[in-house]
Every structure is written in structure tokens, then in C-alpha cells.
Amino acid sequence: MEGEEPVSLQRMATLIWELQRTIQDAKRDIHHRFDHLEERLDHIQMQLHTLQQEQERYNGRQRSVEQTVETSRRLGEQILGRFGDLEKEMDRVIRRAGAEADRRLDRIEATQREILRELEQTYGDLRTFRREWRADSGGRHSGRQEKGVPLADGQAGLAGGANHPLPPEQPLGRGTQTMSPEGRVDNRQEDR
């Protein structure tokens, strides 16, 4: 029986080393995902800024067109007087231009809403990973020390039978969101 004790201690030391390596790998993965989310956020912010500039330029062109149309209308009335056919043709042109302007503006607004939705989603993912990272790096778990070897963060739970060193996923909004190894967000509605 006494000859088995060194083997048991060796197995415990090996387990502790493997758990420490697993925790370090998980921390590196969280760092990688956090950096990826920050890159996505910067890209979305640049897209939103570009879209706002484009919308401002378009609004300026639209105002210029409206002023030109109004000036043309006044000149036409002054020069041609009561020529109704010309006035009707101008009205048709204005209606077509207005319809086209409305369609373009609707497309711009739809794109802006999509970008804003993605921005809100990214902010939610960023807050989730910040909470996970703070819990992983700031929390300290109680655990036994064998032969002067301290247990790393999260090892007390693992020694008790947990299968993964990462904290459980937190529900966001109406569904559950997870992050794939490539950094893509996976939204799943919880089964009721």
C-alpha cells in the first residue's frame, strides 16, 4: 500500500498541470475572441460614419434638385404662361423624381437599420465576453493545495468533477447567443 502513494501523487500533479494548461488555452481563446469583437465594432463604426456622410451628401443634392425644380417651375410659368401641357409634364417629372428619391432614401434607411442592429448585437457580445473575462481573471475559487502546489483559477471546480473551465454562457435578450471558434455569433432560441 505504501508503494502506491508516489503513483497517486504523480497522477495528481499531472492532473493539476493539465488543468492549468486547459485554463491558459481558454484564456487565450477569450483574448482572441475579444480582439475579434473589437475589430468588428471598429469596422461597423466606420461603415456607419461613411453611411452618414453619404446620406448628408444625398440630402444636399436632393435639396439642390428641389430648388432647381422650383426655379424651373417659376420660370416656365413666367415664360409660357398658361400652357397646361408643359405644367402637366413637369408634374410627372417631379413625381418620378420624388418616387426615385423616396426609394433611394428607403434603401439607405434600411441599410442604416441593419448596421445599427449589428452594432447593438456586437455591443451585447462585447459586454458578455467582458463579464466572462472578468469572472475568469478576477474570480478566485477555494481549493485544496497538495504538497505546496497552488491550484490555478477554476481548478477547484474542475477537481470536483466539472467538465470545462469556462464559465457558463449567459442568456442574452430573447435567445441564447454563443460564439463559434471562428468568432461568429450563433443565435439560438431556447426550447421552452
Coordinates of C-alpha atoms in Angstrom, one line a residue:
M1 CA 0.0 0.0 0.0
E2 CA 2.9 2.4 0.8
G3 CA 4.4 1.8 -2.7
E4 CA 1.2 3.2 -4.4
E5 CA 1.4 6.6 -2.8
P6 CA 4.0 8.2 -5.1
V7 CA 2.0 7.0 -8.1
S8 CA -1.1 8.7 -6.7
L9 CA 0.8 12.0 -6.1
Q10 CA 2.2 11.8 -9.6
R11 CA -1.2 11.4 -11.1
M12 CA -2.5 14.4 -9.1
A13 CA 0.5 16.5 -10.2
T14 CA -0.2 15.6 -13.8
L15 CA -3.9 16.4 -13.5
I16 CA -3.0 19.8 -12.0
W17 CA -0.6 20.5 -14.8
E18 CA -3.3 19.6 -17.4
L19 CA -5.9 21.7 -15.8
Q20 CA -3.5 24.7 -15.7
R21 CA -2.8 24.2 -19.4
T22 CA -6.5 24.0 -20.2
I23 CA -7.2 27.2 -18.3
Q24 CA -4.4 29.0 -20.1
D25 CA -5.7 27.8 -23.5
A26 CA -9.2 29.1 -22.6
K27 CA -7.8 32.5 -21.6
R28 CA -6.0 32.8 -24.9
D29 CA -9.2 31.9 -26.7
I30 CA -11.2 34.5 -24.8
H31 CA -8.5 37.1 -25.6
H32 CA -8.7 36.2 -29.3
R33 CA -12.5 36.5 -29.4
F34 CA -12.4 39.8 -27.5
D35 CA -10.0 41.2 -30.0
H36 CA -12.1 39.9 -32.9
L37 CA -15.2 41.6 -31.4
E38 CA -13.3 44.9 -31.1
E39 CA -12.3 44.7 -34.8
R40 CA -15.9 44.1 -35.8
L41 CA -17.0 47.0 -33.7
D42 CA -14.5 49.4 -35.3
H43 CA -15.5 48.2 -38.8
I44 CA -19.2 48.8 -38.1
Q45 CA -18.5 52.2 -36.7
M46 CA -16.5 53.2 -39.9
Q47 CA -19.4 51.9 -42.0
L48 CA -21.9 53.9 -40.1
H49 CA -19.8 57.0 -40.4
T50 CA -19.5 56.5 -44.1
L51 CA -23.2 56.0 -44.5
Q52 CA -24.0 59.1 -42.5
Q53 CA -21.7 61.1 -44.8
E54 CA -23.3 59.6 -47.9
Q55 CA -26.8 60.4 -46.6
E56 CA -25.7 64.1 -45.9
R57 CA -24.4 64.4 -49.4
Y58 CA -27.5 62.9 -50.8
N59 CA -29.7 65.2 -48.8
G60 CA -27.7 68.2 -50.1
R61 CA -28.2 67.0 -53.7
Q62 CA -31.8 66.5 -53.1
R63 CA -32.3 70.0 -51.8
S64 CA -30.4 71.3 -54.8
V65 CA -32.7 69.4 -57.2
E66 CA -35.8 70.6 -55.4
Q67 CA -34.5 74.2 -55.7
T68 CA -33.8 73.7 -59.4
V69 CA -37.2 72.2 -60.0
E70 CA -38.9 75.0 -58.2
T71 CA -36.9 77.6 -60.1
S72 CA -37.7 75.9 -63.4
R73 CA -41.3 75.8 -62.5
R74 CA -41.4 79.6 -61.8
L75 CA -39.5 80.4 -65.0
G76 CA -41.8 78.1 -67.0
E77 CA -44.9 79.8 -65.6
Q78 CA -43.5 83.3 -66.3
I79 CA -42.4 82.4 -69.9
L80 CA -45.1 80.1 -71.1
G81 CA -48.0 81.4 -69.0
R82 CA -50.9 79.0 -69.0
F83 CA -49.6 76.2 -71.2
G84 CA -51.1 73.4 -69.2
D85 CA -49.4 70.6 -71.2
L86 CA -46.0 71.8 -70.1
E87 CA -47.1 72.1 -66.5
K88 CA -48.5 68.5 -66.5
E89 CA -45.3 67.2 -68.0
M90 CA -43.3 69.0 -65.2
D91 CA -45.6 67.5 -62.6
R92 CA -44.9 64.0 -64.0
V93 CA -41.2 64.6 -63.9
I94 CA -41.3 65.8 -60.4
R95 CA -43.4 62.8 -59.3
R96 CA -41.0 60.4 -60.9
A97 CA -38.0 62.2 -59.3
G98 CA -39.7 62.2 -55.9
A99 CA -40.6 58.5 -56.2
E100 CA -37.0 57.6 -57.1
A101 CA -35.7 59.8 -54.3
D102 CA -38.0 58.0 -51.8
R103 CA -36.9 54.6 -53.0
R104 CA -33.2 55.5 -52.6
L105 CA -33.9 57.0 -49.2
D106 CA -35.7 53.9 -48.1
R107 CA -32.7 51.8 -49.2
I108 CA -30.3 54.0 -47.2
E109 CA -32.5 53.9 -44.1
A110 CA -32.9 50.0 -44.4
T111 CA -29.1 49.7 -44.6
Q112 CA -28.7 52.0 -41.6
R113 CA -31.1 50.0 -39.5
E114 CA -29.3 46.8 -40.4
I115 CA -25.9 48.3 -39.4
L116 CA -27.5 49.6 -36.1
R117 CA -28.9 46.1 -35.4
E118 CA -25.4 44.6 -36.0
L119 CA -23.9 47.3 -33.8
E120 CA -26.3 46.5 -30.9
Q121 CA -25.6 42.8 -31.3
T122 CA -21.8 43.4 -31.2
Y123 CA -22.1 45.6 -28.1
G124 CA -24.1 42.8 -26.5
D125 CA -21.4 40.2 -27.4
L126 CA -18.7 42.5 -26.2
R127 CA -20.4 43.0 -22.8
T128 CA -20.9 39.2 -22.4
F129 CA -17.2 38.5 -23.1
R130 CA -16.1 41.3 -20.7
R131 CA -18.2 39.7 -18.0
E132 CA -16.8 36.3 -18.8
W133 CA -13.2 37.6 -18.8
R134 CA -13.6 39.5 -15.6
A135 CA -15.1 36.4 -13.9
D136 CA -12.3 34.2 -15.3
S137 CA -9.4 36.6 -14.4
G138 CA -10.8 38.3 -11.3
G139 CA -12.6 35.4 -9.5
R140 CA -10.7 33.2 -7.0
H141 CA -12.0 29.7 -6.2
S142 CA -11.4 27.9 -3.0
G143 CA -9.5 24.7 -3.4
R144 CA -7.0 22.4 -1.5
Q145 CA -3.3 22.6 -2.1
E146 CA -1.3 19.4 -2.3
K147 CA 2.4 19.4 -1.4
G148 CA 2.7 23.2 -1.7
V149 CA 1.3 23.3 -5.3
P150 CA -1.4 26.0 -5.6
L151 CA -4.5 25.4 -7.6
A152 CA -5.0 27.8 -10.5
D153 CA -8.2 29.7 -11.0
G154 CA -11.1 27.4 -11.7
Q155 CA -9.3 24.2 -10.7
A156 CA -11.3 23.6 -7.5
G157 CA -14.4 23.2 -9.6
L158 CA -12.7 21.0 -12.1
A159 CA -11.3 18.7 -9.4
G160 CA -14.8 18.3 -8.2
G161 CA -15.9 16.9 -11.5
A162 CA -16.6 19.9 -13.8
N163 CA -16.1 19.2 -17.5
H164 CA -15.0 22.7 -18.7
P165 CA -13.0 25.5 -17.1
L166 CA -15.0 28.3 -18.8
P167 CA -18.0 30.0 -17.1
P168 CA -21.5 29.0 -18.3
E169 CA -22.9 31.0 -21.1
Q170 CA -25.2 33.9 -20.1
P171 CA -28.6 34.3 -21.8
L172 CA -28.9 37.5 -23.9
G173 CA -32.2 39.0 -24.9
R174 CA -34.8 36.6 -26.1
G175 CA -32.5 33.8 -27.1
T176 CA -29.1 32.3 -26.2
Q177 CA -26.1 33.5 -28.0
T178 CA -22.8 31.6 -28.3
M179 CA -19.6 32.3 -30.1
S180 CA -18.1 29.8 -32.5
P181 CA -14.3 29.2 -32.5
E182 CA -14.1 31.4 -35.6
G183 CA -15.7 34.3 -33.7
R184 CA -19.1 34.1 -35.4
V185 CA -22.2 34.7 -33.3
D186 CA -24.7 31.8 -33.1
N187 CA -28.2 32.8 -32.0
R188 CA -30.4 30.0 -30.8
Q189 CA -33.9 30.4 -29.3
E190 CA -34.2 28.4 -26.1
D191 CA -36.5 25.4 -26.1
R192 CA -39.5 26.1 -23.9

